[in-house]
PDB file of C-alpha atoms in Angstrom:
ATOM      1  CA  UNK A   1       0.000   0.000   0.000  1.00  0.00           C
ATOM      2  CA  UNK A   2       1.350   3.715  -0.653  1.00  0.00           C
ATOM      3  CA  UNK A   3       2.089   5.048   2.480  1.00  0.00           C
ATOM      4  CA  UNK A   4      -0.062   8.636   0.782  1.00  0.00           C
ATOM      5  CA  UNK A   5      -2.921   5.959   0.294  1.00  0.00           C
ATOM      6  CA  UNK A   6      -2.440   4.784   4.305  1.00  0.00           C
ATOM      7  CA  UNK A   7      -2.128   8.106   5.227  1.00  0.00           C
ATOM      8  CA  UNK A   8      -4.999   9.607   3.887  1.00  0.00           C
ATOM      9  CA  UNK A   9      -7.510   7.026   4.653  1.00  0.00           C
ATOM     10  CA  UNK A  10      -6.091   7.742   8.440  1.00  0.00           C
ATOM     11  CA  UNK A  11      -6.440  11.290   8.587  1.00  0.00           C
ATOM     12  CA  UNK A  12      -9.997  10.900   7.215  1.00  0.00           C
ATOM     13  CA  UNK A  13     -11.367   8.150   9.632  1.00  0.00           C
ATOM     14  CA  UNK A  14      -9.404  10.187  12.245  1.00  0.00           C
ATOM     15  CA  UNK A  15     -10.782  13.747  11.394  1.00  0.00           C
ATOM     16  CA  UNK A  16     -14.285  12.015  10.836  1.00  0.00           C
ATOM     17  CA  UNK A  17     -14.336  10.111  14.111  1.00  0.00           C
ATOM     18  CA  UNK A  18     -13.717  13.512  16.131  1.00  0.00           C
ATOM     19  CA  UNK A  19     -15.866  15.445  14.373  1.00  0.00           C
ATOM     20  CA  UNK A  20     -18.939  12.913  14.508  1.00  0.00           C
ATOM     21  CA  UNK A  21     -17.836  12.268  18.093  1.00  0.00           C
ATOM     22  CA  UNK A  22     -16.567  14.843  19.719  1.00  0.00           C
ATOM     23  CA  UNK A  23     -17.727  17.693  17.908  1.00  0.00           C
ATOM     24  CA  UNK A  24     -13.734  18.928  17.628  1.00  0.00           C
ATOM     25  CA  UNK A  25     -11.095  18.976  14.621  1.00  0.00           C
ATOM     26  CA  UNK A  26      -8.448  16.858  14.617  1.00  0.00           C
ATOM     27  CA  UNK A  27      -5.514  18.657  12.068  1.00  0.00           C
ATOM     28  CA  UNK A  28      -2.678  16.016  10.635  1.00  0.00           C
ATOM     29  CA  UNK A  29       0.697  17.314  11.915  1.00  0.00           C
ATOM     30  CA  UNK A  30       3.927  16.551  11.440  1.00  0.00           C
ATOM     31  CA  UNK A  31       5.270  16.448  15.305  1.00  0.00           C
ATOM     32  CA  UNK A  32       7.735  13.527  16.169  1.00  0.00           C
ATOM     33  CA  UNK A  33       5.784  11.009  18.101  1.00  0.00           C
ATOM     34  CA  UNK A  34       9.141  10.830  20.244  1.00  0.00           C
ATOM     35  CA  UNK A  35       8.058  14.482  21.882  1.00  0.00           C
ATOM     36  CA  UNK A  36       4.485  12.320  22.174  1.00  0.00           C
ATOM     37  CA  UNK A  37       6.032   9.585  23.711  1.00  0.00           C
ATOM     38  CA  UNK A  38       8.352  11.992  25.683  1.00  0.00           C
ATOM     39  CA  UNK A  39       5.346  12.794  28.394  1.00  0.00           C
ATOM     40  CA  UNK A  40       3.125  10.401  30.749  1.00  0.00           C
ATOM     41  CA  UNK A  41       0.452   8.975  28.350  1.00  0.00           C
ATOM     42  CA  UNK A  42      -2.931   7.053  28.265  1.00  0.00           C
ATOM     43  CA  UNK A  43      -2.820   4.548  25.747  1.00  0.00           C
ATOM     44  CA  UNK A  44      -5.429   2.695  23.591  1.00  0.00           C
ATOM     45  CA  UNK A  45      -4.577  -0.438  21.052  1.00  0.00           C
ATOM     46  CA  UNK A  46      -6.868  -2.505  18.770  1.00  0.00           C
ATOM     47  CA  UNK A  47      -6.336  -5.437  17.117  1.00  0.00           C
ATOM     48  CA  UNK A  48      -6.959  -6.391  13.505  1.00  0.00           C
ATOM     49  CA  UNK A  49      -7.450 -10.037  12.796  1.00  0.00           C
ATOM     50  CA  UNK A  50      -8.922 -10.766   9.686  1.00  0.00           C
ATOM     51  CA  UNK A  51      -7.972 -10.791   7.033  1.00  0.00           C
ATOM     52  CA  UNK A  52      -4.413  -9.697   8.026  1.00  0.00           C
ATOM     53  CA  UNK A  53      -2.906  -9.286  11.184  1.00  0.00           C
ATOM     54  CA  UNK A  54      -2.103  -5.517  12.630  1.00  0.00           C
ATOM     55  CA  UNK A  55      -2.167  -3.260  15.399  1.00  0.00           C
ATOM     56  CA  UNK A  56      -3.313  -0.024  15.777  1.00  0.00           C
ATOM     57  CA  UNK A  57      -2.595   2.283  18.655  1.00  0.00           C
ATOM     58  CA  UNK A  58      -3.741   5.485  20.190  1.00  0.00           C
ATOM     59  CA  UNK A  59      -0.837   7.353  22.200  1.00  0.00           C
ATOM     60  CA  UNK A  60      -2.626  10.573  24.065  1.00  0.00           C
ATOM     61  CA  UNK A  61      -0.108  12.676  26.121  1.00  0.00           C
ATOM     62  CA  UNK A  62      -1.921  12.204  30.105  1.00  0.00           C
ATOM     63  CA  UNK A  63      -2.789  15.593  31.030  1.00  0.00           C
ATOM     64  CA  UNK A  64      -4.192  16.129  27.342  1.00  0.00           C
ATOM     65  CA  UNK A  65      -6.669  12.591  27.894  1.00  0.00           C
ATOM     66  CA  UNK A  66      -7.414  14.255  30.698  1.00  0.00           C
ATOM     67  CA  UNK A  67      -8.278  17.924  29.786  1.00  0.00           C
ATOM     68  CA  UNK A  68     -10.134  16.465  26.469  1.00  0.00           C
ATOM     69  CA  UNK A  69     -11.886  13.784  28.086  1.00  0.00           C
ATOM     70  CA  UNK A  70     -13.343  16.233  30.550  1.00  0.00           C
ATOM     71  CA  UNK A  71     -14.407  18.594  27.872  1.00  0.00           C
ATOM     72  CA  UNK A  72     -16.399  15.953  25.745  1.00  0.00           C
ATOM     73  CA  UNK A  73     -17.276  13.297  28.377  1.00  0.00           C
ATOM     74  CA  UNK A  74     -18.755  16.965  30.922  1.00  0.00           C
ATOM     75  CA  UNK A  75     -21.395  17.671  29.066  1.00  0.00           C
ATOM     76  CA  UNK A  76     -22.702  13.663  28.915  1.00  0.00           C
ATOM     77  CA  UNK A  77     -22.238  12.397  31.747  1.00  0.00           C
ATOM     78  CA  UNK A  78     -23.726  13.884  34.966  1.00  0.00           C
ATOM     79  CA  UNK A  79     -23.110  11.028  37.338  1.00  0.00           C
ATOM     80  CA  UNK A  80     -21.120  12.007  40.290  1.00  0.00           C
ATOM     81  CA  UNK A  81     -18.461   9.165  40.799  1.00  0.00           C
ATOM     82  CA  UNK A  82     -16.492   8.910  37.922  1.00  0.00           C
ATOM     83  CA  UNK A  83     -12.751   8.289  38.011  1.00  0.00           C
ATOM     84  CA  UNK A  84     -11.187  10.594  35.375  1.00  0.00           C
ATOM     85  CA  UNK A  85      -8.811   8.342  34.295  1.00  0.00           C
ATOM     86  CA  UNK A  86     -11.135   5.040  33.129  1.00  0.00           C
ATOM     87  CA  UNK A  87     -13.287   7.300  31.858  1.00  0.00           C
ATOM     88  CA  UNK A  88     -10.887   8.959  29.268  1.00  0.00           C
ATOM     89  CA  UNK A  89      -9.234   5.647  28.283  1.00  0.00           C
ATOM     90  CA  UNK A  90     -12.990   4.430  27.953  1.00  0.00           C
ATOM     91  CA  UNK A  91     -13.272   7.478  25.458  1.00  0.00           C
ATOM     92  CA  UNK A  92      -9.949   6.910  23.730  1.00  0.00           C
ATOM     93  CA  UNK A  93     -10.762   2.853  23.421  1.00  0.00           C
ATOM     94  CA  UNK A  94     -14.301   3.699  21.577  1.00  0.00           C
ATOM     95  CA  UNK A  95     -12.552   6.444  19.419  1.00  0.00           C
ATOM     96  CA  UNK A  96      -9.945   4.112  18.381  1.00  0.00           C
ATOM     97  CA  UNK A  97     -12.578   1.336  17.467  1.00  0.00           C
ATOM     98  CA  UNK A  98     -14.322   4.128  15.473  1.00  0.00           C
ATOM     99  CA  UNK A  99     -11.350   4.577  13.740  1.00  0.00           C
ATOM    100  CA  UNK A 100     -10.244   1.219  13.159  1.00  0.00           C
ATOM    101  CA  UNK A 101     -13.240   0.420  11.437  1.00  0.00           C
ATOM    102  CA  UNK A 102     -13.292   3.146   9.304  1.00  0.00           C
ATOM    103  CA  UNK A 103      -9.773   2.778   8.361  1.00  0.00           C
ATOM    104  CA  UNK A 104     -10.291  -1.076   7.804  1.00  0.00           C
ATOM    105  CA  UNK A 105     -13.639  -0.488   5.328  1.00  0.00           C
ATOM    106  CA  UNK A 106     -11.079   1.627   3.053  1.00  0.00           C
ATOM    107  CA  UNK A 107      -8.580  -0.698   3.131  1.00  0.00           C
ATOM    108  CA  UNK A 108     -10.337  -4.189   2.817  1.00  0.00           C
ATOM    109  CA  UNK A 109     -11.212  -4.940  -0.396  1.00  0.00           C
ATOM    110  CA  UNK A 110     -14.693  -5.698  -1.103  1.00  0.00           C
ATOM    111  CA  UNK A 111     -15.013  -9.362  -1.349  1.00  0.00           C
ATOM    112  CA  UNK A 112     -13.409  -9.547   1.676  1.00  0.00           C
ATOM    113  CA  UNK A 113     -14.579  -8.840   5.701  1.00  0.00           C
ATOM    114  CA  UNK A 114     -12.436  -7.840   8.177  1.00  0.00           C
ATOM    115  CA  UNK A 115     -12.255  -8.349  11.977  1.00  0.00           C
ATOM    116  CA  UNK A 116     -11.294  -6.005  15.383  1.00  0.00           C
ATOM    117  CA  UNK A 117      -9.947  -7.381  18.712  1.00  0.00           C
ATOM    118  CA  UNK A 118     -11.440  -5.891  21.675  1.00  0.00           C
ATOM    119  CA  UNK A 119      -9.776  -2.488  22.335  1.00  0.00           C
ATOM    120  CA  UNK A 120      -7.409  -2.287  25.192  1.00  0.00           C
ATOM    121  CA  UNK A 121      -6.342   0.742  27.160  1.00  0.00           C
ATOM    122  CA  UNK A 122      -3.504   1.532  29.552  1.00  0.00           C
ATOM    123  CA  UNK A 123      -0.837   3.974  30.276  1.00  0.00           C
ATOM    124  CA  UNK A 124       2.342   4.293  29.254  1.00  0.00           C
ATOM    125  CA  UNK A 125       4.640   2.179  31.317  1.00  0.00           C
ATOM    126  CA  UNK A 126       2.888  -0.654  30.339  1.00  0.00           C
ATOM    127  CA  UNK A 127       3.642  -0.163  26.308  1.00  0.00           C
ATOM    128  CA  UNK A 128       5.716  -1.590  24.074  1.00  0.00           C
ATOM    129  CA  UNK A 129       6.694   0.909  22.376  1.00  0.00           C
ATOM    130  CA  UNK A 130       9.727  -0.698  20.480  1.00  0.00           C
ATOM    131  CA  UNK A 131       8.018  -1.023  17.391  1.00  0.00           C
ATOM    132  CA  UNK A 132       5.175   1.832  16.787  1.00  0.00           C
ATOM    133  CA  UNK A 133       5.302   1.166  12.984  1.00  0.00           C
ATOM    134  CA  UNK A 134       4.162   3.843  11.247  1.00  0.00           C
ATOM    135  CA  UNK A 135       2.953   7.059  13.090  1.00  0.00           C
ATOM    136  CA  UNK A 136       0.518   9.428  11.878  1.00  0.00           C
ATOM    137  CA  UNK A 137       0.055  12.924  13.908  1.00  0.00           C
ATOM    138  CA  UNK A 138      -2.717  14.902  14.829  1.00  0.00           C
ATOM    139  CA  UNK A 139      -3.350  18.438  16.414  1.00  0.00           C
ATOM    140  CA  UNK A 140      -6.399  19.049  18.754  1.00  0.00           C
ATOM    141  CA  UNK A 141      -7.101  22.139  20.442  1.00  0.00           C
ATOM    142  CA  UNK A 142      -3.611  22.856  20.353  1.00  0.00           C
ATOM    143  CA  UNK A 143      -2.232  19.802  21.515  1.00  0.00           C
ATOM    144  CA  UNK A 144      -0.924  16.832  19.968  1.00  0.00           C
ATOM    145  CA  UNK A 145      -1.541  12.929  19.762  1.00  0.00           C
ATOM    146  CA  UNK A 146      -0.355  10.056  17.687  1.00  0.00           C
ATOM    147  CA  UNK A 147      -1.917   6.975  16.133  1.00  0.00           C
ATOM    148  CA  UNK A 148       0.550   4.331  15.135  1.00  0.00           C
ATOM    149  CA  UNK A 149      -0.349   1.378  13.000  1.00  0.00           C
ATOM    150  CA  UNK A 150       2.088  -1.905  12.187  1.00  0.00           C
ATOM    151  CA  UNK A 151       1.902  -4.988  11.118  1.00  0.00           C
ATOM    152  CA  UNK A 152       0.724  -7.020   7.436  1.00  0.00           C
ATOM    153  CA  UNK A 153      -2.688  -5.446   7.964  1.00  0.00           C
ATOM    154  CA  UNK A 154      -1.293  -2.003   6.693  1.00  0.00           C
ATOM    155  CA  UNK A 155       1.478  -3.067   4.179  1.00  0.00           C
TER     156      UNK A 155
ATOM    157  CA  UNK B   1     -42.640   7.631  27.659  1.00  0.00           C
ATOM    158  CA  UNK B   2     -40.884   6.216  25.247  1.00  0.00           C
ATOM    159  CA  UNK B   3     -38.214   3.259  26.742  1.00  0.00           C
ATOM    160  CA  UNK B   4     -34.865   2.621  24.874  1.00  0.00           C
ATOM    161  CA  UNK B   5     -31.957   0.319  25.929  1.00  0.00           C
ATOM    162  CA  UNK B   6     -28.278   0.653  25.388  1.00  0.00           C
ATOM    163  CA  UNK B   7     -26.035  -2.138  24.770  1.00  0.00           C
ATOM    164  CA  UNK B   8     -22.576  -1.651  24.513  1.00  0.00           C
ATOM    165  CA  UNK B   9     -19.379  -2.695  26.457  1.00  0.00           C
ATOM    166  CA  UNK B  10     -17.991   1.044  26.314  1.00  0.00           C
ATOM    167  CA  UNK B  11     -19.598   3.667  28.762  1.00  0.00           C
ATOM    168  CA  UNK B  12     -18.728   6.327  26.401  1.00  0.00           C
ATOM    169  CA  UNK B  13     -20.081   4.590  23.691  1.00  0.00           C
ATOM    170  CA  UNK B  14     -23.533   4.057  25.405  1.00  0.00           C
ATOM    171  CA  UNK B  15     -23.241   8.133  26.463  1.00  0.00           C
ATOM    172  CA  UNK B  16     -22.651   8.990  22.500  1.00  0.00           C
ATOM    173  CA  UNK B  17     -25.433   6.741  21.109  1.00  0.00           C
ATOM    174  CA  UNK B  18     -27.926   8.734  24.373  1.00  0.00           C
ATOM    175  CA  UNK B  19     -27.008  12.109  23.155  1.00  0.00           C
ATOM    176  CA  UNK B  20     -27.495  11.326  19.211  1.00  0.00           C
ATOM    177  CA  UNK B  21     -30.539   9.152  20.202  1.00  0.00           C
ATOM    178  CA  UNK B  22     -31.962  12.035  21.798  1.00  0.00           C
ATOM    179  CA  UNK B  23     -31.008  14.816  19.225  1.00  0.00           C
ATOM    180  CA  UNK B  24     -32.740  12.520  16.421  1.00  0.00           C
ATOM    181  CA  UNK B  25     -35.835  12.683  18.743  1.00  0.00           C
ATOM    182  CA  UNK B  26     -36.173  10.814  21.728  1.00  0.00           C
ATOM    183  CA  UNK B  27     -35.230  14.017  24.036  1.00  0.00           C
ATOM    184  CA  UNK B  28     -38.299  12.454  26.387  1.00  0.00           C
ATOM    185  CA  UNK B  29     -37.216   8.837  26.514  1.00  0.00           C
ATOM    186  CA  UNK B  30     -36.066   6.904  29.270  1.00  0.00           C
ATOM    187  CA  UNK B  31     -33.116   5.183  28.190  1.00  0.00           C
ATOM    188  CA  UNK B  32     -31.549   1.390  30.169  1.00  0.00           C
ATOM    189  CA  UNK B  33     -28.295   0.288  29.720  1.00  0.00           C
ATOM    190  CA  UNK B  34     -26.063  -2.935  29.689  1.00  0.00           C
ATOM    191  CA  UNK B  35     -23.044  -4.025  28.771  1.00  0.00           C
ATOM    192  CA  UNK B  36     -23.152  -6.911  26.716  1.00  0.00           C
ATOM    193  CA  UNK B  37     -25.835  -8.801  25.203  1.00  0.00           C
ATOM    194  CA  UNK B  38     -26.780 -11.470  28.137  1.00  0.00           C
ATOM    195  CA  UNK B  39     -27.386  -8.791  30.087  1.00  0.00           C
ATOM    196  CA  UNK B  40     -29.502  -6.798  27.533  1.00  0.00           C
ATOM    197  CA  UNK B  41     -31.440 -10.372  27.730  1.00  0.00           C
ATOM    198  CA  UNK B  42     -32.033 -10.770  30.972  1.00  0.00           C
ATOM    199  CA  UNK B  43     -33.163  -6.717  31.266  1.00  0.00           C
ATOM    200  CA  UNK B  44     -35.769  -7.669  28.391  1.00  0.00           C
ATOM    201  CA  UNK B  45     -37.079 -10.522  30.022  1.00  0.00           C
ATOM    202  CA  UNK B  46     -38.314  -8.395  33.125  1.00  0.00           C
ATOM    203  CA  UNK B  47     -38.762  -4.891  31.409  1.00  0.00           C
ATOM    204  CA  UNK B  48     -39.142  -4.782  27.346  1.00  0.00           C
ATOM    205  CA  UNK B  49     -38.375  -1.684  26.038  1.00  0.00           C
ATOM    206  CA  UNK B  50     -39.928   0.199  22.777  1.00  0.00           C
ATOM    207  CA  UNK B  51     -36.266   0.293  21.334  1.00  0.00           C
ATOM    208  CA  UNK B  52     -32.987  -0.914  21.311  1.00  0.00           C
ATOM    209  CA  UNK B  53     -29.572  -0.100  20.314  1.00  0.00           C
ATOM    210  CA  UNK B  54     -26.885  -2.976  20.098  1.00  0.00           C
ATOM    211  CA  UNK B  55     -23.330  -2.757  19.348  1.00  0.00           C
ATOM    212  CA  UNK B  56     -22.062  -5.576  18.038  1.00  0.00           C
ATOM    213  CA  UNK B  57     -18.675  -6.573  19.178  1.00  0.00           C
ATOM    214  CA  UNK B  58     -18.551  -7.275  23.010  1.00  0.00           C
ATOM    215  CA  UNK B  59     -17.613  -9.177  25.521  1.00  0.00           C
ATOM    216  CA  UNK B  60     -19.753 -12.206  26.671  1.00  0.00           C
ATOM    217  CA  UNK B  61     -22.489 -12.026  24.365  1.00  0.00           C
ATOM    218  CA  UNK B  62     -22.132 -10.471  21.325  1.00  0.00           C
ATOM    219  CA  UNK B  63     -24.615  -8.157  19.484  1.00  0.00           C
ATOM    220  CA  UNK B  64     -25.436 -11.140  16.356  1.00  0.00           C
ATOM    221  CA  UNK B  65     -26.169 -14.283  19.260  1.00  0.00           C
ATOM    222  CA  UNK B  66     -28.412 -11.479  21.433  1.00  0.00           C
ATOM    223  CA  UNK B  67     -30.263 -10.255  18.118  1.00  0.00           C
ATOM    224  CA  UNK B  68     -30.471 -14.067  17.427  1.00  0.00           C
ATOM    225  CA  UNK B  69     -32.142 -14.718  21.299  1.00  0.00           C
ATOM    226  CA  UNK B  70     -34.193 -11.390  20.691  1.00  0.00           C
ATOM    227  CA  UNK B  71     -35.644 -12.648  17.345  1.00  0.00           C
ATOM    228  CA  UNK B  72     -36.298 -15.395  18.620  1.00  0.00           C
ATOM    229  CA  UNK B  73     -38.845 -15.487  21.509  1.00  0.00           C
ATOM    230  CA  UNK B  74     -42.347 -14.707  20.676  1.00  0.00           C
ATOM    231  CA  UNK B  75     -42.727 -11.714  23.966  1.00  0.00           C
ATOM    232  CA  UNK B  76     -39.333 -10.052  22.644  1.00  0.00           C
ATOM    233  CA  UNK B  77     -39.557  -9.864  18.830  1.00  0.00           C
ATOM    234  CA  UNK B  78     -41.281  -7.028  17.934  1.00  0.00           C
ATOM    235  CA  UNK B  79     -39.026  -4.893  19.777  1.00  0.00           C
ATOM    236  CA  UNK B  80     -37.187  -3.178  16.826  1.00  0.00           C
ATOM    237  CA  UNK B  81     -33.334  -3.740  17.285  1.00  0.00           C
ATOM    238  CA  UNK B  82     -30.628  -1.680  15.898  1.00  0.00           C
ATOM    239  CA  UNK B  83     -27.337  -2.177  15.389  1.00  0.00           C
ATOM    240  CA  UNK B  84     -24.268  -0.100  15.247  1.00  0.00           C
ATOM    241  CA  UNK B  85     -20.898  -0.836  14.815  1.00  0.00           C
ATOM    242  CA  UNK B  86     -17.532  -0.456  13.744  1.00  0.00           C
ATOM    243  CA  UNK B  87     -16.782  -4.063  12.088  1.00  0.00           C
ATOM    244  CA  UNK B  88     -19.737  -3.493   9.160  1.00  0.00           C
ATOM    245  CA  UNK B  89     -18.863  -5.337   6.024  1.00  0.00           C
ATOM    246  CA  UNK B  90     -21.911  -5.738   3.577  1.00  0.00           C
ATOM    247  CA  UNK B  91     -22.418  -9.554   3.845  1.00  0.00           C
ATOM    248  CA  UNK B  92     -22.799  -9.419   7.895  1.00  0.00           C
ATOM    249  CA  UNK B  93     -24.593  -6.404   7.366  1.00  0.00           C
ATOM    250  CA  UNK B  94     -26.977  -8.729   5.248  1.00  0.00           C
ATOM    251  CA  UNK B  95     -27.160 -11.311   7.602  1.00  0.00           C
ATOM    252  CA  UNK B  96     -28.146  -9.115  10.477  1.00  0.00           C
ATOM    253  CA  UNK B  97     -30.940  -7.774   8.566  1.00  0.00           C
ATOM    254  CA  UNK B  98     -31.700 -11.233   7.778  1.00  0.00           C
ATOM    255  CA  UNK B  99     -31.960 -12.346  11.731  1.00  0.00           C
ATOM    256  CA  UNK B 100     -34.344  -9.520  12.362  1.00  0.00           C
ATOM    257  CA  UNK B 101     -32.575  -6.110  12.900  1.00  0.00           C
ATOM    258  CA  UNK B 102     -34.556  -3.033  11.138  1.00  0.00           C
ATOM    259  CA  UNK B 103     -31.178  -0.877  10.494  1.00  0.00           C
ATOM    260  CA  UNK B 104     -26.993  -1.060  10.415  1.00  0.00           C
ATOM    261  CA  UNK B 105     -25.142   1.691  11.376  1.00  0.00           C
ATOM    262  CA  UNK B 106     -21.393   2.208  11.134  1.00  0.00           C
ATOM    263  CA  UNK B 107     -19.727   4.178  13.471  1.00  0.00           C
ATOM    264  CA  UNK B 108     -19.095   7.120  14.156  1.00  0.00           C
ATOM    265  CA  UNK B 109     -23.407   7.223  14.486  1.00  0.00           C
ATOM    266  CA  UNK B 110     -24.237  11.089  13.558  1.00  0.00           C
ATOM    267  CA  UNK B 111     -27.957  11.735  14.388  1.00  0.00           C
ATOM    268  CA  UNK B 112     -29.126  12.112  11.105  1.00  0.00           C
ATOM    269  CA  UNK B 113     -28.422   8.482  10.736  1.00  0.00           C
ATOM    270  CA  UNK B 114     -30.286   7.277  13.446  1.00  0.00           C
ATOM    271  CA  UNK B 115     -33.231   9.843  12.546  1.00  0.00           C
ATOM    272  CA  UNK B 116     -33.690   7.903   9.402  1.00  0.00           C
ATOM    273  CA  UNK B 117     -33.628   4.546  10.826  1.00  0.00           C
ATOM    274  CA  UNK B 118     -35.697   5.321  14.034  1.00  0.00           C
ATOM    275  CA  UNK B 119     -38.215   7.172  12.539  1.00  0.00           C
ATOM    276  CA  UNK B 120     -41.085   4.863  12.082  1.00  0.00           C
ATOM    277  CA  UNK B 121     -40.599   3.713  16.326  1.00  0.00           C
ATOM    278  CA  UNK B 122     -40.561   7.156  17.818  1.00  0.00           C
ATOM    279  CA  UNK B 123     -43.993   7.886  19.385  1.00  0.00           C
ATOM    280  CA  UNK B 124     -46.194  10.523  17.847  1.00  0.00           C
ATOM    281  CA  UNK B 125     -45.223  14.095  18.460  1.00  0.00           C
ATOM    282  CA  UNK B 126     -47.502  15.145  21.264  1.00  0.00           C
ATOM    283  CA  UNK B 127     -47.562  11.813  22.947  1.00  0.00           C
TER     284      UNK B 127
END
């Protein structure tokens, strides 16, 4: 796959997802995902299974999954006990799926079907982050977040 | 008062679905939740609703086995069941229209989507 084909099927699911979802622009940038991975951050990661194998990851610097979370989660949720935390890797998990499987209908051909893993969320220290594959960049409300995808899935 | 149940593993997701559900016109309904279909099952048993709104990977029971169960018993079937999801492909879409669901979504739901599909279950304006 042309890596201007991957990347513009990703900034559309990704741009579509926030917009539908959250009601916010997210702008492709081209920020290292080191100065990403630099900072404390909540994590989300997806599988792909069928028909190829792959991985696709959300990295979200902490105090940013915080800060956004609170600003879209506020106005939906009034119930009083909610940890801050689950609730924006619960957001970031459902965002990614979003994405995934908007990403994955552009990218499977049509005589085919393709199949998502259950998301999984976490924060940083407990990340592989060896291999991020290939890292795509995005701006929102000033701040910046990275979605990494790897594996046969995306070649 | 129009009742609507939520199933879907993700809190956010269920809080997303509310907010378009009740933008597309069910601002007066009371809305259930659960998190996976078995328990969306065993809710319906004791309390059918007028609508519900499956996702359709999740842990447990998954939204195609609890349309299957839904479709399937004679006090549960007329309750119209929509899906939404973000693993659509065109031949499951098919098939879960074949089981008994009256729409497929793909995420990200807007609420002009779910206005066209929910139309012909929301209660007359007034009521």
């Amino acid at each position: 796959m042309q890596m201007d084909d991957l990347e513009g099927v990703v900034n559309q699911a990704v741009s579509e997802t926030f917009e539908n979802m959250a009601f916010i622009e997210a702008v492709p940038v081209r920020d290292s995902t080191a100065n990403i991975l630099a900072n404390p951050c909540h994590w989300a990661r997806i599988a792909i299974l069928e028909p190829k194998e792959g991985m696709m990851t959300l990295l979200v610097p902490s105090l940013m999954a915080l800060e956004v979370a609170q600003d879209i989660l506020t106005p939906l949720d009034d119930s009083p006990d909610t940890n801050a935390d689950q609730s924006a890797l619960d957001m970031f998990a459902e965002m990614l799926n979003t994405i995934a499987g908007v990403v994955m209908g552009e990218l499977t051909p049509p005589d085919q079907t393709f199949r998502l893993g259950l998301p999984e969320t976490g924060l940083l220290d407990h990340l592989d982050t060896k291999d991020e594959g290939r890292a795509f960049n995005f701006a929102i409300e000033g701040r910046t977040l990275a979605l990494t995808v790897q594996g046969p899935a995306f070649e | 008062m129009m009742q609507v149940l939520l199933v879907d593993d993700s809190a956010t997701a269920r809080m997303f679905v509310r907010k378009c559900l009740e933008i597309a016109g069910c601002r007066e309904a009371e809305f259930f939740e659960a998190t996976n279909g078995q328990e969306a099952l065993t809710f319906l048993r004791e309390h059918p609703v007028d609508l519900v709104v499956t996702d359709l990977t999740m842990p447990v029971m998954d939204g195609q086995t609890f349309l299957t169960h839904v479709m399937a018993s004679p006090r549960l079937n007329g309750i119209p069941v929509v899906v939404v999801s973000s693993a659509g492909n065109p031949a499951k879409e098919k098939e879960l229209l074949e089981i008994g669901a009256v729409g497929i979504l793909r995420k990200p739901v807007s609420p002009a989507m779910l206005v066209d599909v929910i139309r012909p279950y929301l209660p007359p304006e007034g009521a």
